[in-house]
Structure formats: structure tokens, C-alpha cells
XYZ file of C-alpha atoms in Angstrom:
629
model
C -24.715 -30.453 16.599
C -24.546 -31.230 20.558
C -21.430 -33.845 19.390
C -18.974 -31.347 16.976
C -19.793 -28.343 19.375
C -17.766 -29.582 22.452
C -15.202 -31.323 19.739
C -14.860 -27.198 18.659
C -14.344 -26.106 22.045
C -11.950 -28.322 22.770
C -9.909 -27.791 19.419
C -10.105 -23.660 20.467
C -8.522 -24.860 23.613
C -5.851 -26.050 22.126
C -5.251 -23.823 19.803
C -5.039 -20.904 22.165
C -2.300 -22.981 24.158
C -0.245 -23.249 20.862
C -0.924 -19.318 20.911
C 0.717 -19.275 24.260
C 3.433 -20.975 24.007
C 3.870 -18.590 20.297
C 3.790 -16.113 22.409
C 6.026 -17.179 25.267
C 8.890 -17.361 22.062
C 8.128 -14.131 20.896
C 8.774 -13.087 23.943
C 12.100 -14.573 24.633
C 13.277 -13.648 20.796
C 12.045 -9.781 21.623
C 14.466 -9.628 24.769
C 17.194 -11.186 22.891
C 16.200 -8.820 19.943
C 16.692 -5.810 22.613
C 20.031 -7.439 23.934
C 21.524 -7.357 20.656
C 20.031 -3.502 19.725
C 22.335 -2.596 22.575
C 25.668 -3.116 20.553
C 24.294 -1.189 17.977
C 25.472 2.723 17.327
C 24.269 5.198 14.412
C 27.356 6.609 13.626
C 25.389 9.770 11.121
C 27.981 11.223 8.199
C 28.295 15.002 8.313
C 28.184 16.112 4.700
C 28.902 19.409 3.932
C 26.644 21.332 1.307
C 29.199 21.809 -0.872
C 30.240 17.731 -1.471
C 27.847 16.281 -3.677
C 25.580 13.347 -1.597
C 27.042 10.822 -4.717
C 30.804 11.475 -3.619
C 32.933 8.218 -4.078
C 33.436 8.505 -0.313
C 30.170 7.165 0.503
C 30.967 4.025 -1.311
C 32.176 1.098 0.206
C 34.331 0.953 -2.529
C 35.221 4.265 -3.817
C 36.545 3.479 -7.356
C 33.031 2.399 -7.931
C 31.885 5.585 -6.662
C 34.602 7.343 -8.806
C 33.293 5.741 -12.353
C 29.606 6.284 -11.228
C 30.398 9.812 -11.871
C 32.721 9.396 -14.699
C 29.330 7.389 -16.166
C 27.059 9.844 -15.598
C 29.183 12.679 -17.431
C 29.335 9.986 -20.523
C 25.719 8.674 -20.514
C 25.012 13.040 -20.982
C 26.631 12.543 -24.718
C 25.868 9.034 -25.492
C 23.067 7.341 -23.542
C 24.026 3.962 -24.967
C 27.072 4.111 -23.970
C 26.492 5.557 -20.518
C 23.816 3.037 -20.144
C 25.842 -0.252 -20.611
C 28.559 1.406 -18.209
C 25.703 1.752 -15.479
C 24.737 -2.089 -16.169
C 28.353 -2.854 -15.692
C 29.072 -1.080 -12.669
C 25.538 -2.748 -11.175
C 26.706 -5.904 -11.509
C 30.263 -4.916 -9.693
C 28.634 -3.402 -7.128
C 25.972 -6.091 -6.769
C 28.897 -8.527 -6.141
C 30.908 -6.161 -3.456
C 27.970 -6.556 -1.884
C 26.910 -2.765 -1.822
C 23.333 -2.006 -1.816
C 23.923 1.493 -1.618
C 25.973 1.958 -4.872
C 23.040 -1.036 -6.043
C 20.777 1.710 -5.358
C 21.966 4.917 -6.738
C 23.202 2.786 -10.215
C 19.779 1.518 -10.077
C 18.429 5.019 -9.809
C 19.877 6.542 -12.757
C 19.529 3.082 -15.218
C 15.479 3.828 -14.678
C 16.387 7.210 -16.073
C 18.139 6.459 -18.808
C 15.102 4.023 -19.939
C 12.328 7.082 -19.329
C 13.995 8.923 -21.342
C 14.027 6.463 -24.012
C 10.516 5.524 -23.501
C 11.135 2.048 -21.898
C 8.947 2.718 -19.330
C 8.227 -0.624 -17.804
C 11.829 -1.571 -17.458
C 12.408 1.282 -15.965
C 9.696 0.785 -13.346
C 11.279 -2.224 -12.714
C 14.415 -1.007 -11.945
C 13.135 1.167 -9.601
C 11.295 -1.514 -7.649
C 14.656 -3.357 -7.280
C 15.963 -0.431 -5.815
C 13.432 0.193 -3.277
C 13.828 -3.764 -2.664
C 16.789 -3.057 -1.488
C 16.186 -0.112 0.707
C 15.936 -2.148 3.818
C 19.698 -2.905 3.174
C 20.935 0.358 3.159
C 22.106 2.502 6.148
C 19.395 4.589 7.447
C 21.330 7.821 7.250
C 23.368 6.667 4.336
C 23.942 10.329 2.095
C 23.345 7.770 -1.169
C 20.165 6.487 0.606
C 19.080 10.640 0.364
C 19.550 11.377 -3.025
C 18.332 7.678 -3.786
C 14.467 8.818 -2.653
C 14.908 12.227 -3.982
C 15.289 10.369 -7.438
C 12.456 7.939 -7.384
C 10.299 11.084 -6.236
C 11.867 13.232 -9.014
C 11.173 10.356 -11.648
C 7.095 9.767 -10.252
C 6.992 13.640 -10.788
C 7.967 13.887 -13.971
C 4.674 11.347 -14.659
C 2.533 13.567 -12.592
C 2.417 10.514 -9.963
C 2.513 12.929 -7.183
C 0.909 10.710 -3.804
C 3.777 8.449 -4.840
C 6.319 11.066 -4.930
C 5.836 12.300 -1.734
C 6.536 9.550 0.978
C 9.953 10.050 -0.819
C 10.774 13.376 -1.197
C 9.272 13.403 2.641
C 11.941 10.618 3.394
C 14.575 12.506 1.615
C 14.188 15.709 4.383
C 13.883 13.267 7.238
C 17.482 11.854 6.381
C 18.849 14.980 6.210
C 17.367 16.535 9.414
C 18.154 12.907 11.307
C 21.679 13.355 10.047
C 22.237 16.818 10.426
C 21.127 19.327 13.110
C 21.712 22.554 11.735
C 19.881 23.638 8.570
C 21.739 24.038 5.209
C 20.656 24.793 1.493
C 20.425 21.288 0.661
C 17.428 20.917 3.319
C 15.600 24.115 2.457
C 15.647 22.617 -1.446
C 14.422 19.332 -0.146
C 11.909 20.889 1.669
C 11.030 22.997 -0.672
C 10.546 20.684 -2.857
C 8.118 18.328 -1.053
C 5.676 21.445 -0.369
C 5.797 22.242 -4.257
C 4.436 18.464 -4.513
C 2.195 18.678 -1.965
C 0.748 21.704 -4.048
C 0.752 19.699 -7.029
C -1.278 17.035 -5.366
C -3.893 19.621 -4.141
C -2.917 19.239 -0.677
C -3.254 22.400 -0.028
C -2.775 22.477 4.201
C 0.596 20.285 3.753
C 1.767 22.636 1.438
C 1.593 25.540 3.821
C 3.075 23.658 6.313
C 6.325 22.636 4.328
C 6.385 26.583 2.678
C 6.420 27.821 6.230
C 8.909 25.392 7.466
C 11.121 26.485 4.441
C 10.916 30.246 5.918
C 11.911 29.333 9.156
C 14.893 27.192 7.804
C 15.658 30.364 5.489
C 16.194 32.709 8.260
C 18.858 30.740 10.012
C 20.922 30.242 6.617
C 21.950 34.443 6.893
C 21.646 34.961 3.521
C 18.763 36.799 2.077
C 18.546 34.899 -1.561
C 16.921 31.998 0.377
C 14.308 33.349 2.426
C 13.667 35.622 -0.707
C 13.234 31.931 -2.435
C 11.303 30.704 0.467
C 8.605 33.697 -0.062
C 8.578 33.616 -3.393
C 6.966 30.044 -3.430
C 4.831 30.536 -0.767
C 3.150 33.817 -2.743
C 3.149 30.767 -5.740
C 1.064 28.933 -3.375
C -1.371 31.604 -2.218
C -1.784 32.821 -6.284
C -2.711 28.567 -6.905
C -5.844 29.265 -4.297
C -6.358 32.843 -5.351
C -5.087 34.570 -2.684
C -3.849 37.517 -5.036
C -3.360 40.407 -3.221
C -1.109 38.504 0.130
C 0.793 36.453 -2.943
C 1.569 40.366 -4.094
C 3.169 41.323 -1.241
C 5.282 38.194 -0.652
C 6.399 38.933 -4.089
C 7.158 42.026 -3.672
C 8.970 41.764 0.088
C 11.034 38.900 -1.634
C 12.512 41.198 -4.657
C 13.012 43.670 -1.651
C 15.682 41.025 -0.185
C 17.516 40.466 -3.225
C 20.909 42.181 -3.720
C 20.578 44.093 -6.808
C 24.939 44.059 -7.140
C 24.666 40.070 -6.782
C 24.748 38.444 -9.566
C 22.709 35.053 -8.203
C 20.102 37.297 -6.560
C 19.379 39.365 -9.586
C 19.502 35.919 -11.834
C 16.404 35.178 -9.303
C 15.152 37.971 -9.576
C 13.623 37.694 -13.064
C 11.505 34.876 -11.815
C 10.367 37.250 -9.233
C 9.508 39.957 -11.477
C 7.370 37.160 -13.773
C 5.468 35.719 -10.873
C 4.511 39.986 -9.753
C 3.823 40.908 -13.617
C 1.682 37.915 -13.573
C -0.280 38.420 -10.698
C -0.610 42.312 -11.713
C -1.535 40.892 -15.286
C -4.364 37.912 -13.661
C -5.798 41.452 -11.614
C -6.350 43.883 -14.562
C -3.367 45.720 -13.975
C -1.361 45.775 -16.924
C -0.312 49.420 -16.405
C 1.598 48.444 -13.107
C 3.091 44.959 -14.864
C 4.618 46.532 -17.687
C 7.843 47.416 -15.740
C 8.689 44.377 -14.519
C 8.377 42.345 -18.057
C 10.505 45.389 -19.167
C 13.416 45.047 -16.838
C 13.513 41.115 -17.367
C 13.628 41.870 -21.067
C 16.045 44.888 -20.969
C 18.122 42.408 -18.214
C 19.541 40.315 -21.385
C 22.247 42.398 -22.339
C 23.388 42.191 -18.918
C 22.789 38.171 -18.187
C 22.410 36.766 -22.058
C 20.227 34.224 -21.688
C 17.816 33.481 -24.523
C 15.474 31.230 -22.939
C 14.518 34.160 -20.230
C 15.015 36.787 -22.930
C 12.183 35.212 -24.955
C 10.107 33.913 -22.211
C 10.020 38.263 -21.042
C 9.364 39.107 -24.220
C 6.467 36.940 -25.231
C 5.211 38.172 -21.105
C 5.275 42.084 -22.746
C 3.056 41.109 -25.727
C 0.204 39.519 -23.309
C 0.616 43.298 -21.729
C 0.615 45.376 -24.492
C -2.523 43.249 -25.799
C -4.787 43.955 -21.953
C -3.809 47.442 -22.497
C -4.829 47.686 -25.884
C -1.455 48.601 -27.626
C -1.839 46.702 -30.246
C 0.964 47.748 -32.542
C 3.325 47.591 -29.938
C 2.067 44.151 -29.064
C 2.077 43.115 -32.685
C 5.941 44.411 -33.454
C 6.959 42.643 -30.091
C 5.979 39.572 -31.426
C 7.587 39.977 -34.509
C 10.711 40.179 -32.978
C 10.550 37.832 -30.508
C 9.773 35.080 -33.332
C 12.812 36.332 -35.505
C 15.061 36.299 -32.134
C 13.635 32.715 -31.532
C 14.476 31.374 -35.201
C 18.293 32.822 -34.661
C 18.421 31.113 -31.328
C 19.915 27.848 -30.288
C 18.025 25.146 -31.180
C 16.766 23.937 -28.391
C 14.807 27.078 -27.612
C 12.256 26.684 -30.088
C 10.319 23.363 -29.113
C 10.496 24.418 -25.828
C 8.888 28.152 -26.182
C 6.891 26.879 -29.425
C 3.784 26.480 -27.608
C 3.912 29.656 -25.516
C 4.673 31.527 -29.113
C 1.329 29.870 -31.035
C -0.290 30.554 -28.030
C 0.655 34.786 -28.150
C 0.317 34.558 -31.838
C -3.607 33.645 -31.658
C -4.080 35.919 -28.881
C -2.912 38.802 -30.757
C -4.570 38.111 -34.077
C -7.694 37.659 -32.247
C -7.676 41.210 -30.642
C -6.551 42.518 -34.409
C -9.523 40.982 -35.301
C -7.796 38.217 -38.205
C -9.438 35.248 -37.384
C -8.397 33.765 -40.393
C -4.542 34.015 -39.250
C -5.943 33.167 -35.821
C -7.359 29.964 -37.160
C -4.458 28.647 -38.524
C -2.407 29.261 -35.481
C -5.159 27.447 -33.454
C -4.455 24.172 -36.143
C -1.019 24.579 -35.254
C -1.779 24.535 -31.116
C -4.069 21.655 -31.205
C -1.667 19.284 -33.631
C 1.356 20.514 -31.192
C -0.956 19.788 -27.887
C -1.799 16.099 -29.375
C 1.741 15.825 -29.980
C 3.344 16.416 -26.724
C 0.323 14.650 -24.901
C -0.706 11.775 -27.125
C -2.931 9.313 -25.770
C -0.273 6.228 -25.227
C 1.451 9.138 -22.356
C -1.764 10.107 -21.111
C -2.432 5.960 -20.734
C 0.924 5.528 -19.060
C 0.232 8.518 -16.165
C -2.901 7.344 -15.413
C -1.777 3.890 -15.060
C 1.261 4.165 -13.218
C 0.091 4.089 -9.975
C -1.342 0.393 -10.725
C 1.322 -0.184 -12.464
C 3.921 0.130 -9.491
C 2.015 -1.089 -7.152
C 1.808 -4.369 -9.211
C 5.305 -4.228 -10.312
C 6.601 -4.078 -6.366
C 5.055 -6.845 -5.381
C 6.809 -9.182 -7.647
C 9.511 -7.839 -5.050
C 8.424 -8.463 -1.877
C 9.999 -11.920 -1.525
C 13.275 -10.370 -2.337
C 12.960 -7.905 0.443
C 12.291 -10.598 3.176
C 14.908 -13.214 1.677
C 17.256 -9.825 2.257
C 16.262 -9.363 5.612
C 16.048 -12.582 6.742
C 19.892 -12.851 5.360
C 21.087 -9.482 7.173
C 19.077 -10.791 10.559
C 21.580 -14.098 10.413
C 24.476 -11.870 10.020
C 23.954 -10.403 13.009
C 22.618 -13.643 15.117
C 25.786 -15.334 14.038
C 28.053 -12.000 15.143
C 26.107 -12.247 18.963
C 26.341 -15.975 19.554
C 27.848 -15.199 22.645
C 24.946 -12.957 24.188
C 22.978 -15.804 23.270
C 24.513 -18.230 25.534
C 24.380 -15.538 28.349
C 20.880 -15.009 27.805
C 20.298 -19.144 27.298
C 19.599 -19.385 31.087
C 16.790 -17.192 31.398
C 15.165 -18.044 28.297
C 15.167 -21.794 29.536
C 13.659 -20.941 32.810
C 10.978 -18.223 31.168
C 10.118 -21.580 28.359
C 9.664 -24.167 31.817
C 7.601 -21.185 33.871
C 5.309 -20.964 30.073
C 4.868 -24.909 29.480
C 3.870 -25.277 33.274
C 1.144 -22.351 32.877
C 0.089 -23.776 29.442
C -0.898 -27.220 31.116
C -2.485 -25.493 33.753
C -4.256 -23.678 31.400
C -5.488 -26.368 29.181
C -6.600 -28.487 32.357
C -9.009 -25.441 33.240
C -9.977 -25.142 29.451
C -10.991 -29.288 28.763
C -13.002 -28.725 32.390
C -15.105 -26.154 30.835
C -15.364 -27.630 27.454
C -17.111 -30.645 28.970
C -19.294 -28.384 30.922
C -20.658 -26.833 28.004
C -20.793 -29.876 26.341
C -23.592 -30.628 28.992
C -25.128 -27.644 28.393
C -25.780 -27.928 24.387
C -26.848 -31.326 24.974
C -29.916 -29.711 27.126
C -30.110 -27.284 24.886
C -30.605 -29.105 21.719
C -33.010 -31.491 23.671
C -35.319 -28.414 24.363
C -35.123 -27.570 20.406
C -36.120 -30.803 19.119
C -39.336 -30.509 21.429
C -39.802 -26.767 19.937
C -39.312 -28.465 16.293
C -41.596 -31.062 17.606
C -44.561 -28.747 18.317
C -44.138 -26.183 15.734
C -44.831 -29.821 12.913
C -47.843 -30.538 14.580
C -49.450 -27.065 14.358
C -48.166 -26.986 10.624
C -50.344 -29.848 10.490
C -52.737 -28.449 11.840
C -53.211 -25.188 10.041
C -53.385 -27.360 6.737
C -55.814 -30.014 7.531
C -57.917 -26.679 8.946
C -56.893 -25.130 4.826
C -58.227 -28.531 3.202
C -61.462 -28.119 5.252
C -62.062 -24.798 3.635
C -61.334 -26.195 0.104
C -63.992 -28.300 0.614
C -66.359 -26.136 1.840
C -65.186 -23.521 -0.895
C -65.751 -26.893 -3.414
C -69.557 -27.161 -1.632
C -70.741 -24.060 -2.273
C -69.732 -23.664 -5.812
C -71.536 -26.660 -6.819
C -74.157 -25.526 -4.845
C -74.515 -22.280 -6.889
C -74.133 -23.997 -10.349
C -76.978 -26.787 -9.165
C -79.342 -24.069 -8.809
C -77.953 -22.293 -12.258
C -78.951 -25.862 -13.719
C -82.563 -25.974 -12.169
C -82.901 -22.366 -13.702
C -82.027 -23.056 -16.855
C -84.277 -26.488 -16.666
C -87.892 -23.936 -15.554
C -86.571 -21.482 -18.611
C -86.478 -24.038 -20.960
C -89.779 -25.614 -19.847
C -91.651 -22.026 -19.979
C -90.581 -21.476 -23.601
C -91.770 -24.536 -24.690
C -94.978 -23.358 -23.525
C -94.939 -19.835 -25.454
C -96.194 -19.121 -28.504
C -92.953 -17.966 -30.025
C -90.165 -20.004 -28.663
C -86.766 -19.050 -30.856
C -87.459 -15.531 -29.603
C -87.424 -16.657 -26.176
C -84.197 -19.177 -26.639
C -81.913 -16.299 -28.158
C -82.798 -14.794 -25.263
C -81.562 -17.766 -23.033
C -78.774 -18.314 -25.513
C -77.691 -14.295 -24.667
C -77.871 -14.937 -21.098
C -76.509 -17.889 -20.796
C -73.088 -16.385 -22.495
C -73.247 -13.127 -20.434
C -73.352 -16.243 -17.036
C -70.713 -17.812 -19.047
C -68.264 -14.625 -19.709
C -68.939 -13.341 -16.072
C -67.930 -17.054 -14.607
C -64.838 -17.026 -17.134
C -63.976 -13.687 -15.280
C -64.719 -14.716 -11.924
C -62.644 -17.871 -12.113
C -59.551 -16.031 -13.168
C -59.700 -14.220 -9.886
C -60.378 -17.810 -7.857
C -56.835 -17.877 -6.723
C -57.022 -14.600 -5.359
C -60.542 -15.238 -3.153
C -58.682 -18.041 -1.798
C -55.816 -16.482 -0.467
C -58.355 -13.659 0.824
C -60.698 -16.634 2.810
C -57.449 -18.083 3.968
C -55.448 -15.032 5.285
C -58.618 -12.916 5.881
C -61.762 -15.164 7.766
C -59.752 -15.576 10.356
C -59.607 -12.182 11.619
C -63.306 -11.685 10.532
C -64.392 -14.292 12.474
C -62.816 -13.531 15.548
C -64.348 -10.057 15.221
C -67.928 -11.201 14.299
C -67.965 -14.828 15.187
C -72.255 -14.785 14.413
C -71.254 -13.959 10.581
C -72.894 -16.836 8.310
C -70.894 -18.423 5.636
C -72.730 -16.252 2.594
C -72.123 -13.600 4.442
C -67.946 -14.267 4.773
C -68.109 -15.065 1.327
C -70.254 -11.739 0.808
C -67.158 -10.144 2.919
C -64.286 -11.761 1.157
C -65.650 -10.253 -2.411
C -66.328 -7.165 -1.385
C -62.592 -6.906 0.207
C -61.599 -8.428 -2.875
C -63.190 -4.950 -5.394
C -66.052 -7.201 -6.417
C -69.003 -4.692 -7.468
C -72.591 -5.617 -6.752
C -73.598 -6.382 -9.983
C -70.523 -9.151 -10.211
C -71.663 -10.629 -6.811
C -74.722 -11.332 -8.012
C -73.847 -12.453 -11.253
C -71.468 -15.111 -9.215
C -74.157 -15.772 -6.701
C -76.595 -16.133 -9.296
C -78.825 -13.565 -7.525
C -80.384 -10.060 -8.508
C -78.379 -7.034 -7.324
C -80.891 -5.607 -5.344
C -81.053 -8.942 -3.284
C -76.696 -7.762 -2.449
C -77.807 -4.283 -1.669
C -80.684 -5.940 0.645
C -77.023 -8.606 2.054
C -74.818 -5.701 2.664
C -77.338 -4.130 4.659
C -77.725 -6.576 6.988
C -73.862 -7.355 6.992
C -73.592 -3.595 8.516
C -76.234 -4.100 11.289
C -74.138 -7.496 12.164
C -71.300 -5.842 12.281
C -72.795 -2.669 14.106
C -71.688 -0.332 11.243
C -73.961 2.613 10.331
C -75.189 3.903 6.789
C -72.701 6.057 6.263
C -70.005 3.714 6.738
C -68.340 2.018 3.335
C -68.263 -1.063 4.035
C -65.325 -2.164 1.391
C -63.225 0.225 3.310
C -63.700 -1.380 6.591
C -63.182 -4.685 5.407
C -59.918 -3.233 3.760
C -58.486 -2.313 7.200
C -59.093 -5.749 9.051
């Protein structure tokens, strides 16, 4: 020990110079790092709200940008098709050298595959893409709606912690880029505080609603701070905060124009959300009107998806008030209106209809037609959320963090090649700076020797010092042997003495047996008198049995416990430890004397004379005080 110790010290030594001098080229690097920064301008791209952030403009080369439209437009009517185009225009684009146009390809390829269930190649598209993130220009418009697309696709699996650095990202681009607030920001906003609600984080989502108000109010026009309520009284009904979500409801229809066509499309939704509340509070009465103008609204604005949606919302009402004729003729025509519709409204309202259907034949009491509906619900339910989709949201998280790291050597090879660009572009700075790096490396080698002078010194000081030090332990080892020793030769003397008094006690069982055996030869009726022996010689003989089992256990107590006793009561006799050690031990009186060999009253008459030794009175149990030595 005294020999590796200083050996350690010194290898520390020299190992903390290597540090230094690490550190002394980290230090030049960072100064030629900030000497280079200097040449470097943002130059941020105005986008209006009106030119899409995927306009062939922000390409490097804009034909690519032009047929990354054309693609998505054909991938709509034939996803084959659309998806080999993508491919192609990855690999063009991969080759211009153009991570941007990499990225927002990438972006929609991973689409294409969710929504033809390849979800692992999609995944990995998307890691390729954020691979190449790095590469992109911070406040690139395509870098924007790049993150708004990853966090749209980990919504759509419900993977909402992972959604949100991006969407988050998304709104910092845009605000870094652009100083005054537009549409596109309050939806990007928006958006992140309806995630951070579906994430139950509740206080972020507050924030971001709040922050969509105030970006509302300096657009001037009314349909977006309407919006910006609207979600925020969302919010407050997801806590159950009914009555304020109520009157942000109701102040946001207030701001709507009712001759603008766009406000009074939005206005349905606001009428839903206030029936809704009105319904979730017992007051059908006051919710009935609203469902009603939504569903009266169609022959105005035909749509059939809101037409149906207001008219299944009017059954649930008629049912809490208790109209149910009304509520069951409703429903009648709202399921002949959805078998004449297009045919994509069915599977999408299906579920909302079964669900209407059982609630209204359970309030008409026909459970029978209510049971059949339920069938319906729960083979529908399993359908649209069978187990392999359940297995692939809960999962996913895992699953990308384990699929990006089979990038992470592709992000630093990309670095590394985009730091050499821009070395090889500032060679001359670096012959500027050469000068003072070479005088800054002599000033660091000269305090590095100085440094590891001062270090060996002290190593070879303490190297003194553990060789005194171990010399003191070896005399502590030393002396702690010898009373080792001691203790057990003092253990061995106890065996014997343990070993003396057993034989002893049997000797005098012998000579006992010897005088019994010698008086019944001289009595007239000797078997009498030797199945009386023979019966106590097997009650000795059980009662040793018993006592012998319990021989390890008096020797631990003599071992661990006389010593204590006999510093207490150093005039105690050695019947009289032994006497002490049973009794400590549970032993009754009758088993004492069966082990001593003695009558019982003859241990009364012992423990007597144990208490006066040990200046205990007659009230005192003496098995108790021997317990709490």
C-alpha cells in the first residue's frame, strides 16, 4: 500500500497537467471560435401570412421546391404514386446538398407510411430528419413547418411530451424571425397550449392560452381573439371551471360578426362548446337554442358533417329534458340524413350515432334495442382501438428514443463536416490569430512544468507520510492478534472447566445409581424396586437428552454473559455462575435440578443465597435481573 499510493499521486499529477494543457487548447480554439462568429450575420426571411412556409422560394433550388408541391397534390389521389415522387425528389435534394428540402421531403414520406401503417419506417424517417436539423438555417421558414410536422405526427399517436419541444420550437422560429404577430403565430401558439392541455399540464396551458389573447388583440380582427377565448373557456371546462368557461363562451360569440361568413362558420363551434357546458350543468332548457341555430344554420352553410354533428347535440337535449318523442323522431332523421350523405360521414359520426341510439332507448326504457346497440359500440370501440395501436402509442416513446440514437453519429459526422467548411473559409483569421495562440501555448507549457515540479514535491512528501502511517497500522494489527489470542486461549479454559464439571455431575449420577442398586438387592422385593430405577433412570435420561440440545446455547451464554457477572459480583462461586447462566437461559427449577442432579428445594435454598450475594431482596425476580446484565 505505502509503494502504489505515492505511484497514484504522482500519476494524478500528471494527469491534471495533461488537463491543463487540454484546457490551455480549448482555450485558444474558443477565441478563434469567437473570431470567426464575428463574420457571421442572421439574415431572418420575412414571410408574409399569406405565402405558404413550403414556397419554392425557400429552396435552394426552387424547381425542387416547385415539384414538392406538385407531389403533394398527387400523393392526395394516389399515395403510391406520390410516395415514390417524394423518394425521388429526396434523393435530388440529398445530392444539391439541401438539408432543408431533405427535411420537409422527409417530413411528409413519414406521413405517407402512418397512414399506411408502416410505422417503424416512418419513425425512421423522421429521425433522419431531425439528424439533419443541425444543418438547417435556424430561421429557415422550411425548418418551421418541419417541427410543426413531427409535432403534428407524435400527436396524432397521443405522444404529447414529445410533441411539444416541437410545436414550442415551431413559435420560437416564428417570433425570432418575425416581430410583429400574425395568424400563423397565434395558430402555432395555439396549438402548443392545446398540447400542453392534452398532456395535463395544466399551468403551461394557461400560459400559452393567455399569450394567444394578447397576440389576438394586436391582429384587429375580432374572429381571432373570439378563437383565442373560445379555447381558453375549453381549457377551464377540462378542469371544471364551468361557470368562467360560460362566459368566455359567451363574450367570444359576442365578437363574432353575424354578416361574416368565416365568423359565423366559427360560430357553430361556439354555440356546441356553450350548449355543452349548459348541457354538463343541468340546463337543457337554456342549451336548446344554440343546438337549434347550428342545426337550422345548414340551409344557410350546407355542411353535413356539422348538420349531423347539431343534430345528434338536440337529441342528448331533448332526452335531459324528458322529450322523448321529440328526441326519438330527431334521431330518426338524423340516421336517414346520415345514410343519404357522402360517404365519408358515416364512419366518422358512426360512433357518436350508436352512442345517441343507446341513450335514447335506455330512457324509452327498450333495453333489448339498447343491448344490441351496446354490441355494436363495443365491436366498433375494439375496432378503431385494437390492441396492436394501443401497443404502438404506448411504445413510441421507447421506440424513438431508440430509433434516434442509431442517428447520433450522423449528426456529429454532419457537424464536424459543416465546422471544416467554415475553418477552411477563415484560414486567414487563423494566421492573424497564429501569433497569440503561440505565445498563450509557451506562457501554458511554462506554467504546466512549474506546476508539475510543485506537484512531484508533494507527492514524495506524502509518500513519507503513508509510509509512517502504515508502520503505525501494522503495530495496531500487531496488538489487536495477540488479544485475539488471548480471548481464545481464555474460551478453551472455560471448555475445560465446562468439560470438568459435567463429568463431575455424571460421576456422582454413577455413585447414585451404584447405592440404589446395592439397597435393592437388600429388599425383599427387588423387580419392584428396579422398575422403579429403570423409570428414573429414563426420566435422567430424557431430561439430559433435553438439556444437551440446549448445550450450545449455555455456552454462548457463559461466554458472552460471565464476564459481565463477574465483574459485577466477582465473590460469585462457579455453581453459582452456572446457577446464573440457566436461570438467564429460562431454565425452571425443577430442570436445574434435574441437570444438577439435585432436589428442587436444594435450587430454591441456591437462589436464595444467590440474591443475598448479589444484595437483591425477596421481591426481586431474579431471571429478570439476570436478563438485563
Amino acid at each position: 500500500m505505502s509503494m502504489n499510493m505515492p505511484q497514484k499521486s504522482e500519476g494524478i499529477a500528471l494527469q491534471r497537467s495533461g488537463d491543463l494543457q487540454r484546457a490551455c487548447i480549448r482555450l485558444v480554439l474558443g477565441l478563434v471560435i469567437c473570431l470567426l462568429s464575428q463574420n457571421v450575420s442572421a439574415h431572418p426571411i420575412q414571410v408574409p401570412d399569406s405565402v405558404s412556409l413550403t414556397d419554392p422560394r425557400f429552396f435552394r433550388r426552387p424547381e425542387i421546391g416547385a415539384r414538392f408541391l406538385a407531389s403533394q397534390q398527387l400523393c392526395e389521389a394516389d399515395p403510391v404514386e406520390g410516395l415514390a415522387q417524394y423518394q425521388a425528389l429526396w434523393k435530388e435534394s440529398t445530392q444539391s446538398a439541401d438539408p432543408a428540402a431533405q427535411g420537409i421531403i422527409g417530413t411528409e414520406i413519414a406521413a405517407v407510411l402512418l397512414r399506411q401503417g408502416r410505422v417503424s419506417e416512418a419513425f425512421d424517417w423522421i429521425n433522419q430528419v431531425l439528424a439533419l436539423d443541425s444543418l438547417i438555417d435556424p430561421l429557415s421558414p422550411i425548418r418551421q413547418r418541419i417541427h410543426r410536422n413531427i409535432a403534428g405526427t407524435y400527436t396524432d399517436f397521443e405522444a404529447h411530451n414529445l410533441a411539444l419541444p416541437h410545436y414550442k420550437l415551431a413559435l420560437a422560429i416564428d417570433e425570432a424571425r418575425e416581430q410583429a404577430p400574425t395568424p400563423r403565430r397565434f395558430r402555432h401558439c395555439s396549438a402548443t397550449a392545446i398540447c400542453f392541455q392534452q398532456a395535463d399540464r395544466l399551468d403551461s396551458a394557461f400560459h400559452y392560452y393567455q399569450r394567444c389573447i394578447n397576440i389576438a388583440t394586436e391582429l384587429h380582427e375580432p374572429i381571432w381573439e373570439a378563437s383565442a377565448r373560445n379555447n381558453l373557456g375549453m381549457a377551464l371546462l377540462h378542469v371544471g371551471n364551468l361557470d368562467s368557461a360560460l362566459r368566455l363562451y359567451q363574450t367570444a360569440l359576442a365578437m363574432l360578426d353575424p354578416t361574416d361568413q368565416t365568423d359565423q362558420g366559427f360560430a357553430v363551434s361556439v354555440r356546441d362548446n356553450i350548449g355543452d357546458g349548459l348541457l354538463q350543468s343541468n340546463r337543457a332548457l337554456e342549451a336548446l337554442p344554440y343546438f337549434q341555430v347550428n342545426f337550422d344554420d345548414f340551409d344557410l352553410r350546407p355542411n353535413q358533417g356539422v348538420h349531423l354533428q347539431a343534430g345528434l347535440r338536440l337529441v342528448h337535449t331533448f332526452v335531459a329534458m324528458n322529450r322523448l318523442s321529440e328526441a326519438e323522431q330527431m334521431l330518426a332523421t338524423m340516421k336517414a340524413f346520415a345514410a343519404k350523405s357522402a360517404p365519408s360521414i358515416l364512419p366518422r359520426y358512426r360512433l357518436d350515432l350508436l352512442e345517441t341510439s343507446i341513450l335514447v332507448a335506455q330512457n324509452t326504457h327498450n333495453w333489448q334495442v339498447a343491448s344490441q346497440f351496446q354490441q355494436e359500440l363495443i365491436q366498433l370501440r375494439d375496432s378503431l382501438q385494437g390492441k396492436a395501436f394501443q401497443t404502438k402509442v404506448r411504445t413510441l416513446e421507447g421506440m424513438l428514443i431508440d430509433k434516434t440514437t442509431h442517428f447520433n453519429t450522423e449528426i456529429y459526422l454532419s457537424r464536424r463536416v459543416a465546422s471544416e467548411a467554415k475553418a477552411k473559409a477563415s484560414f486567414q483569421i487563423l494566421l492573424v490569430a497564429s501569433a497569440a495562440i503561440t505565445a498563450i501555448l509557451i506562457l501554458a507549457i511554462v506554467l504546466i512544468n512549474l506546476r508539475r515540479r510543485a506537484i512531484q514535491e508533494n507527492a514524495r512528501h506524502a509518500q513519507e507520510s503513508y509510509a509512517r502511517a502504515l508502520a503505525e497500522l501494522n503495530l495496531k494489527n500487531e496488538r489487536l492478534q495477540n488479544a485475539q489470542l488471548n480471548q481464545a486461549l481464555e474460551m478453551k479454559r472455560r471448555d475445560i472447566t465446562d468439560y470438568a464439571l459435567v463429568y463431575s455431575q455424571r460421576r456422582n449420577a454413577f455413585e447414585e445409581i451404584l447405592d440404589n442398586l446395592k439397597q435393592i438387592r437388600r429388599q425383599p422385593n427387588p423387580e419392584k424396586a428396579v422398575q422403579d430405577l429403570i423409570m428414573t433412570l429414563k426420566g435422567k435420561i430424557e431430561g439430559e437428552g433435553k438439556l444437551s440440545l440446549e448445550a450450545e446455547q449455555i455456552e454462548k451464554v457463559n461466554h458472552a454473559f460471565f464476564d459481565d457477572l463477574k465483574q459485577k459480583f466477582p465473590g460469585l462461586s462457579s455453581s453459582e455462575l452456572e446457577l446464573c447462566g440457566m436461570l438467564r437461559l429460562g431454565h425452571s427449577s425443577k430442570d436445574i435440578a434435574l441437570r444438577k442432579n439435585i432436589a428442587p428445594a436444594s435450587v430454591r435454598i441456591a437462589k436464595t443465597r444467590l440474591k443475598k450475594k448479589m444484595g437483591l431482596g425477596p421481591e426481586t425476580d431474579l431471571r429478570e435481573f439476570l436478563n438485563s446484565i
